[in-house]
Amino acid sequence: MSTRQFHLNAFLMGVGHHEAAWRHPRTEEHRVLDVAHFQELGRIAERGRLDSVFFADGLTVGPRIERNIQAVFEPITLLSAIAAVTERIGLIATASTGYNEPYNLARKFTSLDHISHGRAGWNIVTSAGADEAANFGLDGTPQHAGRYERAAEFVDVALRLWDSWESSALVLDAESGVFADPAKVHTIDYEGPRFRVRGPLNSPRSPQGRPLLVQAGSSESGKEFAARYAEAVFTAQRTLPEGQAFYRDLKSRLVKYGRSADELKVLPGLVPYIAGTEAEARALEREFTELISPDYALGQLSRLLGVDLTAHALDAPLPPLPEVTEFEGNKSRYVLVKELAENERLTVRELIGKLGGGRGHRSFAGTPEQIADELQSWFENGAADGFNIMPPYLPGGLEDFVEQVVPILQRRGLFRTEYTAGTLRGHYGLEPVESRFAEDRAEASA
């Protein structure tokens, strides 16, 4: 029985990750607007003792609104509603450093952490789409390196704001009339290339001190950013050797930032199609693939690759694509899709079929035992510390994973049978973070 256990996050999207999930009879398309649907998903994940649920986010409706239901809720708001009906499951929201300000975003995550009693996590993204830029009055997106430079400064400011209240600053002594100790609430007086923030944050320090920091970029800039800041990384790797190479590369970067390999968990994504036999699982996957609307899929692929494919022949290969150095969008996903098409010599029709379930994340159709075997293989062979489970349809796909796969992992000693912590950081074996001001005070008095 294994002594090392892995982490499981449920990546939730509408009524399923497959782009045609809303058309399948296993889903109810109207529930994409029903907060009770998402609350139910949070309870299912908690029943399986998962570490967290996670919501991605974008700041545009996308290229083909006619063909697909979009994510309609701002994730921090939605997670606050899920927090009200759950007790232990972690709550991770995507928020962009490109179209927010550090003060407002730090305050929102502190609020979520207080509301949930210490279960908040932040998936840090930089926003690469031209449509998003247009919604904020910009003519185009900043260059790739510039986006990560802004992200680094943004996170540095947010960390200082979370530190502006020491954990013992809140006194609440009604008899003496002391609400907070002003000596333990600090301005940060930050001035940098992009931000100028005085502080302090107008919310006391939250149960975790700050949210769990998550990142999902796999470009060179993204991996370097993750090594510096992230405590969990969501990544898209399609084969075990690719997963092993990414895992080794990312972990090797930690030492330059004074961090150990255990301080960052790597969670590849998996879209599981679960059934009693492998043949039934593959048939289920085909059902979803056959519901893909080609015009929608071509629009998505065009945006992903930065090339207009809307009039391209479905049964032809991709046209010549630019080198990655010339591409200013999501570089890691661009490389993944480009290499997938080239290495497997796929037609455009075949490519959009493979991307329909997880937009480049690995899909796997099989029995519960086969899926457990696959997860165990990646975990024990240096490719993962856990997994980002992306159910192709909801709620059934999540229920199947929790009820059929999780018990197998538990019997094998690979996953917890009960929660041992009450906070998201605790699920990851991390302690609450104390304010650097309090640490400086302790050092001065030593």
Short mmCIF file of C-alpha atoms in Angstrom, two decimals:
data_model
loop_
_atom_site.label_atom_id
_atom_site.label_comp_id
_atom_site.label_asym_id
_atom_site.label_seq_id
_atom_site.Cartn_x
_atom_site.Cartn_y
_atom_site.Cartn_z
CA MET A 1 0.00 0.00 0.00
CA SER A 2 1.36 3.42 -0.96
CA THR A 3 2.32 5.87 1.77
CA ARG A 4 2.34 8.82 -0.63
CA GLN A 5 -1.11 10.02 -1.61
CA PHE A 6 -2.17 12.25 -4.46
CA HIS A 7 -4.44 15.25 -4.84
CA LEU A 8 -7.66 15.42 -6.82
CA ASN A 9 -9.25 18.57 -8.16
CA ALA A 10 -12.57 18.68 -10.02
CA PHE A 11 -12.37 21.12 -12.91
CA LEU A 12 -16.02 22.06 -13.49
CA MET A 13 -17.44 23.74 -16.57
CA GLY A 14 -21.13 24.33 -17.23
CA VAL A 15 -22.84 20.98 -17.80
CA GLY A 16 -19.60 19.28 -18.84
CA HIS A 17 -16.17 19.75 -20.36
CA HIS A 18 -17.06 18.32 -23.72
CA GLU A 19 -18.03 21.16 -26.03
CA ALA A 20 -21.17 19.22 -27.04
CA ALA A 21 -22.12 18.21 -23.49
CA TRP A 22 -25.14 20.54 -23.48
CA ARG A 23 -26.59 18.60 -26.46
CA HIS A 24 -26.23 15.13 -24.93
CA PRO A 25 -29.22 13.44 -23.26
CA ARG A 26 -27.17 12.83 -20.10
CA THR A 27 -27.22 16.57 -19.33
CA GLU A 28 -29.84 19.27 -18.78
CA GLU A 29 -28.70 22.28 -20.76
CA HIS A 30 -30.74 24.83 -18.80
CA ARG A 31 -28.78 24.04 -15.61
CA VAL A 32 -25.85 26.10 -16.85
CA LEU A 33 -27.79 29.04 -15.33
CA ASP A 34 -28.83 27.23 -12.14
CA VAL A 35 -26.69 27.93 -9.07
CA ALA A 36 -28.19 24.84 -7.41
CA HIS A 37 -26.51 22.74 -10.12
CA PHE A 38 -23.10 24.04 -9.14
CA GLN A 39 -23.83 23.70 -5.45
CA GLU A 40 -24.73 20.06 -6.11
CA LEU A 41 -21.39 19.57 -7.88
CA GLY A 42 -19.56 21.00 -4.87
CA ARG A 43 -21.35 18.55 -2.57
CA ILE A 44 -20.56 15.61 -4.86
CA ALA A 45 -16.86 16.52 -4.92
CA GLU A 46 -16.87 16.89 -1.14
CA ARG A 47 -18.51 13.49 -0.78
CA GLY A 48 -15.55 12.06 -2.67
CA ARG A 49 -13.11 13.85 -0.31
CA LEU A 50 -11.59 15.73 -3.26
CA ASP A 51 -9.16 18.54 -2.49
CA SER A 52 -11.02 21.19 -4.45
CA VAL A 53 -13.31 22.30 -7.22
CA PHE A 54 -12.04 24.74 -9.81
CA PHE A 55 -13.64 27.13 -12.29
CA ALA A 56 -11.86 28.60 -15.27
CA ASP A 57 -12.91 32.01 -16.53
CA GLY A 58 -12.73 34.17 -19.61
CA LEU A 59 -13.70 37.76 -20.25
CA THR A 60 -15.38 37.33 -23.63
CA VAL A 61 -18.26 35.28 -25.02
CA GLY A 62 -16.04 33.45 -27.51
CA PRO A 63 -16.12 33.17 -31.30
CA ARG A 64 -19.25 31.07 -31.85
CA ILE A 65 -21.97 31.88 -29.32
CA GLU A 66 -24.53 30.26 -31.64
CA ARG A 67 -23.17 26.77 -31.01
CA ASN A 68 -22.19 26.53 -27.38
CA ILE A 69 -23.30 27.47 -23.89
CA GLN A 70 -20.65 29.63 -22.25
CA ALA A 71 -19.66 29.81 -18.60
CA VAL A 72 -21.99 32.50 -17.32
CA PHE A 73 -21.01 33.10 -13.69
CA GLU A 74 -18.05 35.05 -12.37
CA PRO A 75 -16.22 32.31 -10.43
CA ILE A 76 -15.48 34.02 -7.10
CA THR A 77 -19.17 34.91 -6.80
CA LEU A 78 -20.19 31.37 -7.74
CA LEU A 79 -17.75 29.80 -5.29
CA SER A 80 -19.18 31.93 -2.50
CA ALA A 81 -22.53 30.27 -3.17
CA ILE A 82 -20.90 26.83 -3.14
CA ALA A 83 -19.10 27.70 0.12
CA ALA A 84 -22.49 28.20 1.79
CA VAL A 85 -23.53 24.56 1.23
CA THR A 86 -20.18 22.79 1.77
CA GLU A 87 -17.70 22.50 4.63
CA ARG A 88 -14.36 21.08 3.45
CA ILE A 89 -13.96 21.18 -0.32
CA GLY A 90 -11.43 23.73 -1.59
CA LEU A 91 -12.69 26.51 -3.87
CA ILE A 92 -10.36 27.67 -6.67
CA ALA A 93 -11.26 30.58 -8.97
CA THR A 94 -9.49 31.84 -12.06
CA ALA A 95 -8.77 35.56 -12.12
CA SER A 96 -6.70 37.50 -14.62
CA THR A 97 -3.76 39.73 -13.76
CA GLY A 98 -4.31 41.48 -17.08
CA TYR A 99 -7.72 43.02 -16.41
CA ASN A 100 -7.88 43.41 -12.64
CA GLU A 101 -6.15 45.57 -10.05
CA PRO A 102 -4.25 43.98 -7.13
CA TYR A 103 -6.21 45.73 -4.39
CA ASN A 104 -9.68 44.72 -5.58
CA LEU A 105 -8.68 41.15 -6.37
CA ALA A 106 -6.81 40.63 -3.09
CA ARG A 107 -9.90 41.85 -1.26
CA LYS A 108 -12.19 39.46 -3.20
CA PHE A 109 -10.06 36.42 -2.38
CA THR A 110 -9.78 37.46 1.27
CA SER A 111 -13.58 37.69 1.36
CA LEU A 112 -13.94 34.22 -0.19
CA ASP A 113 -11.44 32.83 2.30
CA HIS A 114 -13.40 34.30 5.24
CA ILE A 115 -16.76 33.16 3.82
CA SER A 116 -15.47 29.60 3.33
CA HIS A 117 -13.44 29.45 6.58
CA GLY A 118 -10.16 29.01 4.74
CA ARG A 119 -10.86 27.21 1.47
CA ALA A 120 -9.96 29.78 -1.22
CA GLY A 121 -7.51 29.28 -4.08
CA TRP A 122 -6.46 31.59 -6.94
CA ASN A 123 -5.67 30.26 -10.41
CA ILE A 124 -3.46 33.02 -11.79
CA VAL A 125 -3.84 33.71 -15.52
CA THR A 126 -2.48 36.46 -17.75
CA SER A 127 -5.21 36.69 -20.49
CA ALA A 128 -3.99 36.31 -24.05
CA GLY A 129 -7.05 36.91 -26.22
CA ALA A 130 -7.59 39.92 -28.47
CA ASP A 131 -11.35 39.76 -27.81
CA GLU A 132 -10.70 40.15 -24.09
CA ALA A 133 -8.41 43.10 -24.71
CA ALA A 134 -11.12 44.78 -26.80
CA ASN A 135 -13.52 44.54 -23.86
CA PHE A 136 -11.12 46.66 -21.83
CA GLY A 137 -10.45 49.36 -24.39
CA LEU A 138 -7.19 47.91 -25.73
CA ASP A 139 -6.25 47.48 -29.38
CA GLY A 140 -4.35 44.25 -28.75
CA THR A 141 -2.87 42.04 -26.07
CA PRO A 142 0.57 42.74 -24.59
CA GLN A 143 3.41 40.51 -25.74
CA HIS A 144 3.78 37.17 -23.99
CA ALA A 145 6.78 38.21 -21.86
CA GLY A 146 5.10 41.49 -20.91
CA ARG A 147 2.02 39.67 -19.65
CA TYR A 148 4.12 37.60 -17.27
CA GLU A 149 6.07 40.65 -16.10
CA ARG A 150 2.77 42.31 -15.17
CA ALA A 151 1.58 39.07 -13.53
CA ALA A 152 4.70 38.83 -11.35
CA GLU A 153 4.33 42.40 -10.13
CA PHE A 154 0.59 41.92 -9.61
CA VAL A 155 1.15 38.84 -7.43
CA ASP A 156 3.91 40.58 -5.46
CA VAL A 157 1.52 43.44 -4.65
CA ALA A 158 -1.29 41.05 -3.71
CA LEU A 159 1.04 39.15 -1.35
CA ARG A 160 2.00 42.42 0.35
CA LEU A 161 -1.65 43.38 0.72
CA TRP A 162 -2.52 40.01 2.28
CA ASP A 163 0.38 40.60 4.67
CA SER A 164 -0.84 44.08 5.63
CA TRP A 165 -2.89 42.57 8.48
CA GLU A 166 -1.08 40.39 11.00
CA SER A 167 -3.10 37.42 12.21
CA SER A 168 -3.36 38.87 15.73
CA ALA A 169 -4.34 42.38 14.57
CA LEU A 170 -8.06 41.86 15.08
CA VAL A 171 -8.76 42.37 18.82
CA LEU A 172 -12.57 42.73 19.07
CA ASP A 173 -12.47 43.67 22.75
CA ALA A 174 -15.91 45.17 23.39
CA GLU A 175 -15.14 46.06 27.01
CA SER A 176 -12.10 48.21 26.18
CA GLY A 177 -13.49 49.37 22.86
CA VAL A 178 -10.53 48.09 20.83
CA PHE A 179 -11.48 46.69 17.45
CA ALA A 180 -7.98 46.18 16.03
CA ASP A 181 -4.39 46.86 17.02
CA PRO A 182 -3.17 49.60 14.67
CA ALA A 183 0.44 48.58 15.27
CA LYS A 184 -0.36 45.29 13.51
CA VAL A 185 -2.12 46.78 10.48
CA HIS A 186 0.37 48.09 7.93
CA THR A 187 0.55 50.25 4.84
CA ILE A 188 2.61 48.64 2.09
CA ASP A 189 3.53 51.88 0.24
CA TYR A 190 4.30 49.99 -2.96
CA GLU A 191 5.53 51.79 -6.07
CA GLY A 192 6.53 49.80 -9.14
CA PRO A 193 6.54 49.97 -12.94
CA ARG A 194 2.83 49.16 -13.25
CA PHE A 195 1.21 49.60 -9.84
CA ARG A 196 1.22 52.09 -6.98
CA VAL A 197 -0.65 50.86 -3.90
CA ARG A 198 -0.64 52.31 -0.41
CA GLY A 199 -2.63 49.72 1.57
CA PRO A 200 -3.51 48.28 4.00
CA LEU A 201 -6.19 45.92 2.71
CA ASN A 202 -9.60 46.79 4.15
CA SER A 203 -10.24 43.25 5.40
CA PRO A 204 -8.55 41.43 8.29
CA ARG A 205 -6.21 38.55 7.62
CA SER A 206 -8.14 35.49 6.48
CA PRO A 207 -7.92 31.94 7.91
CA GLN A 208 -5.25 30.78 5.45
CA GLY A 209 -3.33 34.05 5.46
CA ARG A 210 -3.65 34.01 1.68
CA PRO A 211 -5.26 31.68 -0.88
CA LEU A 212 -3.55 28.66 -2.36
CA LEU A 213 -1.74 29.93 -5.47
CA VAL A 214 -2.40 27.93 -8.64
CA GLN A 215 -1.05 28.41 -12.16
CA ALA A 216 -1.70 26.70 -15.48
CA GLY A 217 0.83 27.99 -18.03
CA SER A 218 3.33 25.55 -19.52
CA SER A 219 5.38 27.90 -21.71
CA GLU A 220 8.90 28.83 -20.62
CA SER A 221 7.59 32.02 -19.01
CA GLY A 222 4.71 30.10 -17.45
CA LYS A 223 6.95 27.42 -15.93
CA GLU A 224 9.32 30.03 -14.52
CA PHE A 225 6.37 31.92 -13.04
CA ALA A 226 5.02 28.71 -11.52
CA ALA A 227 8.37 27.83 -9.98
CA ARG A 228 8.48 31.24 -8.31
CA TYR A 229 4.91 31.50 -7.03
CA ALA A 230 2.65 28.48 -7.54
CA GLU A 231 1.72 25.81 -5.01
CA ALA A 232 -0.25 23.77 -7.56
CA VAL A 233 0.01 23.64 -11.33
CA PHE A 234 -2.74 22.49 -13.69
CA THR A 235 -1.16 21.21 -16.90
CA ALA A 236 -2.13 19.47 -20.15
CA GLN A 237 0.15 16.52 -20.98
CA ARG A 238 -1.09 13.77 -23.31
CA THR A 239 1.49 10.97 -22.83
CA LEU A 240 3.41 9.58 -19.87
CA PRO A 241 6.84 10.60 -21.29
CA GLU A 242 5.57 14.13 -21.91
CA GLY A 243 4.19 14.24 -18.36
CA GLN A 244 7.48 12.99 -16.90
CA ALA A 245 9.51 15.55 -18.85
CA PHE A 246 7.27 18.43 -17.75
CA TYR A 247 7.31 17.24 -14.14
CA ARG A 248 11.13 17.00 -14.02
CA ASP A 249 11.58 20.34 -15.73
CA LEU A 250 9.20 22.24 -13.46
CA LYS A 251 10.47 20.70 -10.22
CA SER A 252 14.09 21.42 -11.21
CA ARG A 253 13.34 25.15 -11.41
CA LEU A 254 12.26 25.45 -7.78
CA VAL A 255 15.71 25.47 -6.22
CA LYS A 256 16.62 28.88 -7.66
CA TYR A 257 13.71 30.33 -5.68
CA GLY A 258 14.71 28.57 -2.46
CA ARG A 259 11.84 26.11 -2.69
CA SER A 260 11.69 22.33 -2.32
CA ALA A 261 10.02 19.94 -4.76
CA ASP A 262 7.24 19.22 -2.25
CA GLU A 263 6.15 22.86 -2.23
CA LEU A 264 4.59 22.62 -5.70
CA LYS A 265 2.12 19.95 -6.82
CA VAL A 266 1.72 19.06 -10.50
CA LEU A 267 -1.81 18.04 -11.56
CA PRO A 268 -2.27 17.00 -15.21
CA GLY A 269 -5.78 17.17 -16.63
CA LEU A 270 -7.83 14.09 -17.51
CA VAL A 271 -11.23 13.84 -19.22
CA PRO A 272 -12.60 10.42 -18.10
CA TYR A 273 -15.32 8.49 -19.93
CA ILE A 274 -16.36 5.81 -17.45
CA ALA A 275 -18.42 2.68 -18.15
CA GLY A 276 -18.66 -0.97 -17.16
CA THR A 277 -16.54 -2.12 -20.11
CA GLU A 278 -13.90 -0.42 -22.25
CA ALA A 279 -16.10 -0.86 -25.34
CA GLU A 280 -19.00 0.89 -23.62
CA ALA A 281 -16.74 3.72 -22.50
CA ARG A 282 -15.40 4.22 -26.03
CA ALA A 283 -18.94 4.18 -27.39
CA LEU A 284 -19.89 6.88 -24.88
CA GLU A 285 -16.95 9.01 -26.01
CA ARG A 286 -18.04 8.62 -29.64
CA GLU A 287 -21.55 9.78 -28.75
CA PHE A 288 -20.14 13.11 -27.62
CA THR A 289 -17.76 13.42 -30.57
CA GLU A 290 -20.62 12.94 -33.03
CA LEU A 291 -22.46 15.91 -31.48
CA ILE A 292 -19.63 18.38 -32.20
CA SER A 293 -20.70 21.29 -34.42
CA PRO A 294 -17.83 21.65 -36.94
CA ASP A 295 -18.30 25.39 -37.42
CA TYR A 296 -18.02 25.95 -33.67
CA ALA A 297 -15.01 23.67 -33.36
CA LEU A 298 -13.26 25.41 -36.27
CA GLY A 299 -13.84 28.77 -34.60
CA GLN A 300 -12.33 27.48 -31.37
CA LEU A 301 -9.36 25.97 -33.21
CA SER A 302 -8.83 29.20 -35.17
CA ARG A 303 -8.63 31.19 -31.96
CA LEU A 304 -6.31 28.64 -30.36
CA LEU A 305 -3.87 28.64 -33.29
CA GLY A 306 -4.19 32.25 -34.39
CA VAL A 307 -5.06 31.15 -37.97
CA ASP A 308 -8.48 31.50 -39.62
CA LEU A 309 -9.61 27.92 -40.32
CA THR A 310 -13.34 28.59 -40.67
CA ALA A 311 -13.28 27.89 -44.43
CA HIS A 312 -10.63 25.14 -44.28
CA ALA A 313 -11.51 21.65 -45.54
CA LEU A 314 -12.35 19.33 -42.66
CA ASP A 315 -10.72 16.29 -44.24
CA ALA A 316 -7.41 18.03 -45.02
CA PRO A 317 -4.47 18.47 -42.66
CA LEU A 318 -3.83 21.80 -40.97
CA PRO A 319 -2.25 24.48 -43.16
CA PRO A 320 1.35 25.51 -42.35
CA LEU A 321 1.44 27.17 -38.93
CA PRO A 322 3.82 29.87 -37.67
CA GLU A 323 6.69 29.01 -35.39
CA VAL A 324 5.93 29.25 -31.68
CA THR A 325 8.32 32.24 -31.37
CA GLU A 326 5.98 34.18 -33.67
CA PHE A 327 2.82 33.34 -31.69
CA GLU A 328 1.63 35.71 -28.94
CA GLY A 329 -1.33 33.75 -27.57
CA ASN A 330 -1.35 30.75 -25.24
CA LYS A 331 2.01 29.31 -26.29
CA SER A 332 1.87 26.04 -24.36
CA ARG A 333 -1.54 25.05 -25.76
CA TYR A 334 -0.48 26.16 -29.24
CA VAL A 335 2.54 23.85 -29.14
CA LEU A 336 0.47 20.96 -27.76
CA VAL A 337 -2.15 21.17 -30.53
CA LYS A 338 0.40 21.78 -33.30
CA GLU A 339 2.47 18.77 -32.24
CA LEU A 340 -0.62 16.58 -31.79
CA ALA A 341 -1.76 17.31 -35.34
CA GLU A 342 1.71 16.85 -36.85
CA ASN A 343 2.81 13.78 -34.89
CA GLU A 344 -0.42 11.85 -35.46
CA ARG A 345 -0.92 13.23 -39.00
CA LEU A 346 -4.48 14.24 -38.21
CA THR A 347 -6.99 15.85 -40.50
CA VAL A 348 -8.78 18.90 -39.15
CA ARG A 349 -11.88 16.75 -38.55
CA GLU A 350 -9.85 14.23 -36.54
CA LEU A 351 -8.14 17.02 -34.61
CA ILE A 352 -11.35 18.75 -33.54
CA GLY A 353 -12.69 15.36 -32.44
CA LYS A 354 -9.69 14.83 -30.17
CA LEU A 355 -9.92 18.38 -28.79
CA GLY A 356 -13.67 18.37 -28.18
CA GLY A 357 -13.50 16.89 -24.70
CA GLY A 358 -10.70 18.83 -23.11
CA ARG A 359 -9.13 21.31 -25.57
CA GLY A 360 -5.80 19.50 -25.50
CA HIS A 361 -6.06 17.71 -22.16
CA ARG A 362 -5.88 13.95 -22.26
CA SER A 363 -9.12 11.98 -22.68
CA PHE A 364 -9.35 8.39 -21.43
CA ALA A 365 -12.22 5.96 -21.99
CA GLY A 366 -12.33 2.85 -19.82
CA THR A 367 -13.60 1.03 -16.78
CA PRO A 368 -13.15 2.47 -13.29
CA GLU A 369 -10.25 0.05 -12.75
CA GLN A 370 -8.54 1.12 -15.98
CA ILE A 371 -8.85 4.78 -15.08
CA ALA A 372 -7.48 4.11 -11.59
CA ASP A 373 -4.60 2.16 -13.16
CA GLU A 374 -3.80 5.05 -15.48
CA LEU A 375 -3.79 7.60 -12.66
CA GLN A 376 -1.64 5.35 -10.51
CA SER A 377 0.85 4.82 -13.33
CA TRP A 378 1.38 8.55 -13.85
CA PHE A 379 1.59 9.16 -10.11
CA GLU A 380 4.11 6.40 -9.42
CA ASN A 381 6.25 7.06 -12.48
CA GLY A 382 7.16 10.68 -11.87
CA ALA A 383 4.54 12.48 -13.99
CA ALA A 384 2.05 13.78 -11.41
CA ASP A 385 1.37 14.66 -7.78
CA GLY A 386 -2.34 14.44 -8.45
CA PHE A 387 -4.90 15.09 -11.16
CA ASN A 388 -7.24 17.72 -12.51
CA ILE A 389 -10.38 15.68 -13.25
CA MET A 390 -12.46 17.21 -16.06
CA PRO A 391 -15.80 15.36 -16.33
CA PRO A 392 -17.08 15.44 -19.93
CA TYR A 393 -20.67 15.77 -18.69
CA LEU A 394 -22.17 16.94 -15.40
CA PRO A 395 -23.27 15.98 -12.85
CA GLY A 396 -23.14 12.33 -13.96
CA GLY A 397 -19.49 12.27 -15.02
CA LEU A 398 -18.39 13.62 -11.63
CA GLU A 399 -20.71 11.24 -9.77
CA ASP A 400 -19.28 8.27 -11.68
CA PHE A 401 -15.73 9.29 -10.81
CA VAL A 402 -16.53 9.85 -7.13
CA GLU A 403 -18.59 6.68 -6.73
CA GLN A 404 -16.61 4.29 -8.92
CA VAL A 405 -12.99 5.46 -9.27
CA VAL A 406 -12.30 7.14 -5.92
CA PRO A 407 -13.11 4.01 -3.85
CA ILE A 408 -10.56 2.03 -5.89
CA LEU A 409 -7.91 4.67 -5.25
CA GLN A 410 -8.79 4.65 -1.56
CA ARG A 411 -8.47 0.86 -1.35
CA ARG A 412 -5.05 1.13 -2.95
CA GLY A 413 -3.96 3.69 -0.35
CA LEU A 414 -3.50 6.37 -3.00
CA PHE A 415 -6.17 8.80 -1.79
CA ARG A 416 -7.61 9.92 1.54
CA THR A 417 -10.68 8.24 3.01
CA GLU A 418 -11.46 11.23 5.24
CA TYR A 419 -10.46 14.87 5.32
CA THR A 420 -7.68 15.57 7.81
CA ALA A 421 -7.68 19.36 7.38
CA GLY A 422 -10.29 22.08 7.23
CA THR A 423 -8.53 24.43 4.81
CA LEU A 424 -7.45 24.14 1.19
CA ARG A 425 -3.83 24.77 2.14
CA GLY A 426 -4.21 22.01 4.71
CA HIS A 427 -5.40 19.58 2.03
CA TYR A 428 -2.09 20.25 0.29
CA GLY A 429 -0.09 19.75 3.48
CA LEU A 430 0.62 23.48 3.77
CA GLU A 431 0.32 25.64 6.85
CA PRO A 432 -1.48 29.00 7.06
CA VAL A 433 0.85 31.82 6.01
CA GLU A 434 1.81 34.39 8.61
CA SER A 435 2.34 38.05 7.72
CA ARG A 436 5.91 39.02 6.91
CA PHE A 437 5.39 41.99 9.23
CA ALA A 438 4.73 39.58 12.12
CA GLU A 439 7.80 37.56 11.16
CA ASP A 440 9.92 40.71 11.13
CA ARG A 441 8.56 41.62 14.56
CA ALA A 442 9.44 38.17 15.91
CA GLU A 443 12.98 38.40 14.53
CA ALA A 444 13.44 41.87 16.01
CA SER A 445 12.39 40.73 19.47
CA ALA A 446 14.48 37.53 19.39
#
